[in-house]
Tab-separated table of C-alpha atoms in Angstrom:
chain	number	residue	atom	x	y	z
A	1	ARG	CA	108.101	22.533	-49.697
A	2	ILE	CA	108.180	18.793	-49.581
A	3	VAL	CA	105.842	16.477	-47.706
A	4	PHE	CA	106.987	13.105	-46.431
A	5	ARG	CA	105.885	10.438	-44.012
A	6	THR	CA	107.883	9.179	-41.099
A	7	PHE	CA	107.191	6.804	-38.235
A	8	ARG	CA	106.969	8.820	-35.049
A	9	GLY	CA	104.721	8.529	-32.036
A	10	GLY	CA	103.485	5.064	-32.959
A	11	ALA	CA	102.187	5.815	-36.484
A	12	TYR	CA	103.263	7.031	-39.905
A	13	ASN	CA	102.508	10.746	-39.929
A	14	LEU	CA	102.940	13.538	-42.471
A	15	TYR	CA	105.601	16.214	-42.113
A	16	GLU	CA	106.626	19.117	-44.317
A	17	LYS	CA	109.882	20.943	-44.898
A	18	ALA	CA	111.055	23.763	-47.118
A	19	VAL	CA	112.852	22.403	-50.181
A	20	ASP	CA	115.720	24.845	-49.728
A	21	GLY	CA	116.351	23.498	-46.215
A	22	THR	CA	115.983	26.903	-44.558
A	23	THR	CA	113.481	25.635	-41.996
A	24	ASP	CA	113.190	22.566	-39.854
A	25	GLU	CA	110.594	19.945	-40.672
A	26	GLN	CA	107.193	20.578	-39.162
A	27	PRO	CA	104.336	18.170	-38.402
A	28	LEU	CA	101.651	18.533	-41.063
A	29	LEU	CA	99.170	15.841	-40.032
A	30	VAL	CA	99.554	13.707	-36.905
A	31	THR	CA	96.848	11.145	-36.083
A	32	PRO	CA	96.830	7.563	-34.760
A	33	LEU	CA	96.297	6.134	-38.297
A	34	ALA	CA	99.117	5.494	-40.798
A	35	LYS	CA	99.251	7.946	-43.685
A	36	ALA	CA	101.307	8.422	-46.873
A	37	PRO	CA	101.412	11.416	-49.232
A	38	GLN	CA	100.175	10.674	-52.760
A	39	ASP	CA	99.947	13.891	-54.802
A	40	TRP	CA	99.616	17.685	-54.750
A	41	SER	CA	96.907	19.436	-56.706
A	42	ARG	CA	98.547	21.494	-59.452
A	43	ASP	CA	97.470	24.738	-57.749
A	44	GLY	CA	99.051	23.562	-54.469
A	45	ARG	CA	95.811	23.943	-52.521
A	46	LEU	CA	95.270	20.224	-51.743
A	47	LEU	CA	97.469	17.377	-50.644
A	48	LEU	CA	96.114	13.936	-51.501
A	49	TYR	CA	97.171	11.222	-49.078
A	50	SER	CA	96.323	7.631	-48.230
A	51	ASN	CA	95.003	6.757	-44.796
A	52	GLN	CA	94.933	3.237	-43.355
A	53	ASP	CA	91.812	2.664	-41.326
A	54	PRO	CA	91.215	-0.687	-39.582
A	55	LYS	CA	87.495	-0.453	-40.477
A	56	THR	CA	87.679	0.642	-44.133
A	57	GLY	CA	91.179	-0.337	-45.278
A	58	THR	CA	93.271	2.119	-47.240
A	59	ASP	CA	91.357	5.243	-48.251
A	60	LEU	CA	92.195	8.469	-50.065
A	61	TRP	CA	91.860	11.745	-48.196
A	62	ALA	CA	92.622	15.368	-49.052
A	63	LEU	CA	94.219	17.935	-46.797
A	64	PRO	CA	93.625	21.618	-47.658
A	65	MET	CA	96.957	23.431	-47.449
A	66	THR	CA	95.351	26.742	-46.455
A	67	GLY	CA	92.683	27.827	-43.995
A	68	ASP	CA	91.725	25.426	-41.214
A	69	ARG	CA	93.521	22.494	-42.907
A	70	LYS	CA	90.742	20.079	-41.976
A	71	PRO	CA	91.216	16.774	-43.879
A	72	PHE	CA	88.266	15.258	-45.716
A	73	PRO	CA	87.690	11.810	-47.250
A	74	VAL	CA	87.872	11.606	-51.036
A	75	LEU	CA	87.329	7.844	-51.351
A	76	GLN	CA	86.406	5.837	-48.279
A	77	THR	CA	84.798	2.453	-48.898
A	78	ARG	CA	85.154	-1.082	-47.584
A	79	PHE	CA	87.724	-1.649	-50.368
A	80	ASP	CA	91.256	-0.305	-50.681
A	81	GLU	CA	91.727	2.869	-52.715
A	82	ILE	CA	95.414	3.484	-53.286
A	83	GLN	CA	97.932	5.392	-55.426
A	84	GLY	CA	95.720	8.398	-56.113
A	85	GLN	CA	96.699	11.197	-58.454
A	86	PHE	CA	94.964	14.413	-59.510
A	87	SER	CA	94.527	15.098	-63.206
A	88	PRO	CA	96.536	18.049	-64.543
A	89	ASP	CA	93.399	20.240	-64.675
A	90	GLY	CA	92.262	19.117	-61.191
A	91	ARG	CA	88.827	17.920	-62.389
A	92	TRP	CA	89.571	14.183	-62.147
A	93	LEU	CA	91.217	11.696	-59.838
A	94	THR	CA	92.794	8.411	-60.854
A	95	TYR	CA	93.491	5.611	-58.395
A	96	ALA	CA	93.725	1.842	-58.005
A	97	SER	CA	91.033	-0.088	-56.133
A	98	ASN	CA	90.482	-3.755	-55.331
A	99	GLU	CA	86.674	-3.463	-55.400
A	100	SER	CA	86.473	-5.949	-58.305
A	101	GLY	CA	88.521	-8.572	-56.445
A	102	ARG	CA	91.850	-7.403	-57.948
A	103	TYR	CA	93.399	-3.986	-58.309
A	104	GLU	CA	92.028	-2.062	-61.287
A	105	ILE	CA	92.559	1.523	-62.400
A	106	TYR	CA	89.665	3.963	-62.100
A	107	VAL	CA	89.005	7.618	-62.838
A	108	ARG	CA	86.336	9.637	-61.081
A	109	THR	CA	85.191	13.216	-61.043
A	110	PHE	CA	86.756	15.547	-58.493
A	111	PRO	CA	86.076	17.323	-56.216
A	112	GLU	CA	82.402	16.426	-56.445
A	113	THR	CA	81.397	12.815	-56.761
A	114	GLY	CA	79.501	11.695	-59.804
A	115	GLY	CA	80.992	9.717	-62.615
A	116	LYS	CA	83.399	6.823	-62.191
A	117	TRP	CA	85.064	4.885	-64.997
A	118	GLN	CA	87.179	1.733	-64.949
A	119	ILE	CA	90.215	2.223	-67.186
A	120	SER	CA	92.138	-1.055	-66.878
A	121	VAL	CA	90.654	-4.299	-68.188
A	122	ALA	CA	92.885	-6.941	-66.615
A	123	GLY	CA	94.250	-5.337	-63.479
A	124	GLY	CA	96.584	-2.452	-62.863
A	125	LEU	CA	98.536	-0.331	-60.402
A	126	GLN	CA	100.461	2.945	-60.292
A	127	PRO	CA	98.239	5.168	-62.475
A	128	ARG	CA	99.779	8.387	-63.799
A	129	TRP	CA	98.353	11.101	-66.031
A	130	ARG	CA	100.106	12.344	-69.132
A	131	ARG	CA	101.009	16.010	-68.675
A	132	ASP	CA	98.095	17.195	-70.830
A	133	GLY	CA	95.578	14.806	-69.202
A	134	GLN	CA	94.735	13.092	-72.492
A	135	GLU	CA	96.282	9.740	-71.625
A	136	LEU	CA	96.563	7.599	-68.540
A	137	PHE	CA	99.483	5.245	-67.890
A	138	TYR	CA	99.564	2.324	-65.484
A	139	VAL	CA	101.414	-0.919	-64.808
A	140	ALA	CA	99.569	-4.142	-65.703
A	141	PRO	CA	99.908	-7.293	-63.563
A	142	ASP	CA	102.469	-8.693	-66.052
A	143	ASN	CA	104.586	-5.520	-65.471
A	144	ARG	CA	103.857	-4.033	-68.903
A	145	LEU	CA	103.423	-0.279	-69.042
A	146	MET	CA	99.946	0.411	-70.397
A	147	ALA	CA	98.446	3.577	-71.908
A	148	ALA	CA	94.770	4.433	-72.306
A	149	PRO	CA	93.647	7.516	-74.250
A	150	ILE	CA	91.327	9.816	-72.305
A	151	HIS	CA	88.857	12.204	-73.892
A	152	VAL	CA	86.535	14.622	-72.143
A	153	ALA	CA	84.031	16.628	-74.145
A	154	LEU	CA	84.437	20.340	-73.434
A	155	GLY	CA	82.253	21.630	-70.637
A	156	THR	CA	81.104	18.153	-69.543
A	157	LYS	CA	81.880	15.613	-66.869
A	158	ALA	CA	81.618	12.728	-69.344
A	159	LEU	CA	84.861	10.866	-69.764
A	160	GLU	CA	85.614	8.486	-72.605
A	161	ALA	CA	88.532	6.108	-72.162
A	162	GLY	CA	89.990	4.239	-75.095
A	163	ALA	CA	91.226	0.657	-74.952
A	164	PRO	CA	94.494	0.333	-73.002
A	165	VAL	CA	97.493	-0.739	-75.082
A	166	PRO	CA	100.951	-1.904	-73.961
A	167	LEU	CA	103.749	0.554	-74.611
A	168	PHE	CA	106.623	-1.902	-74.132
């Protein structure tokens, strides 16, 4: 299935449709606040989406795709948290936040809160994990594609990020 956002009923809401086109689109999440899909967990159990709240700005929320499907906040602060993506193993979340005064790239533990690490050093947007989770890519303010090595000691929640380097 595919999830998309569309403007209906006065807000951007989330809808889903079978990829093969055999079923009509169905509302997935309809609320008064604007939303946009960000990522699926690799196991397909969670949909990460952004939610625009007039009180807290843009936040990241997760929607369980089974059971009661009750959404829950993943990152909800007075700053914007945007462009979230799950790590390939589902233990981490990367995102951009303007909490420092400009957008920077961060990684935090998931699903529980705990550790948080800033990856970018001079701003960044559009974070993406390498397929094996051992590198993080993002776009720097000067539009260079950056890469930062990521290392996690086995059995720990301690992340070590290497210095970001431009790829091009």
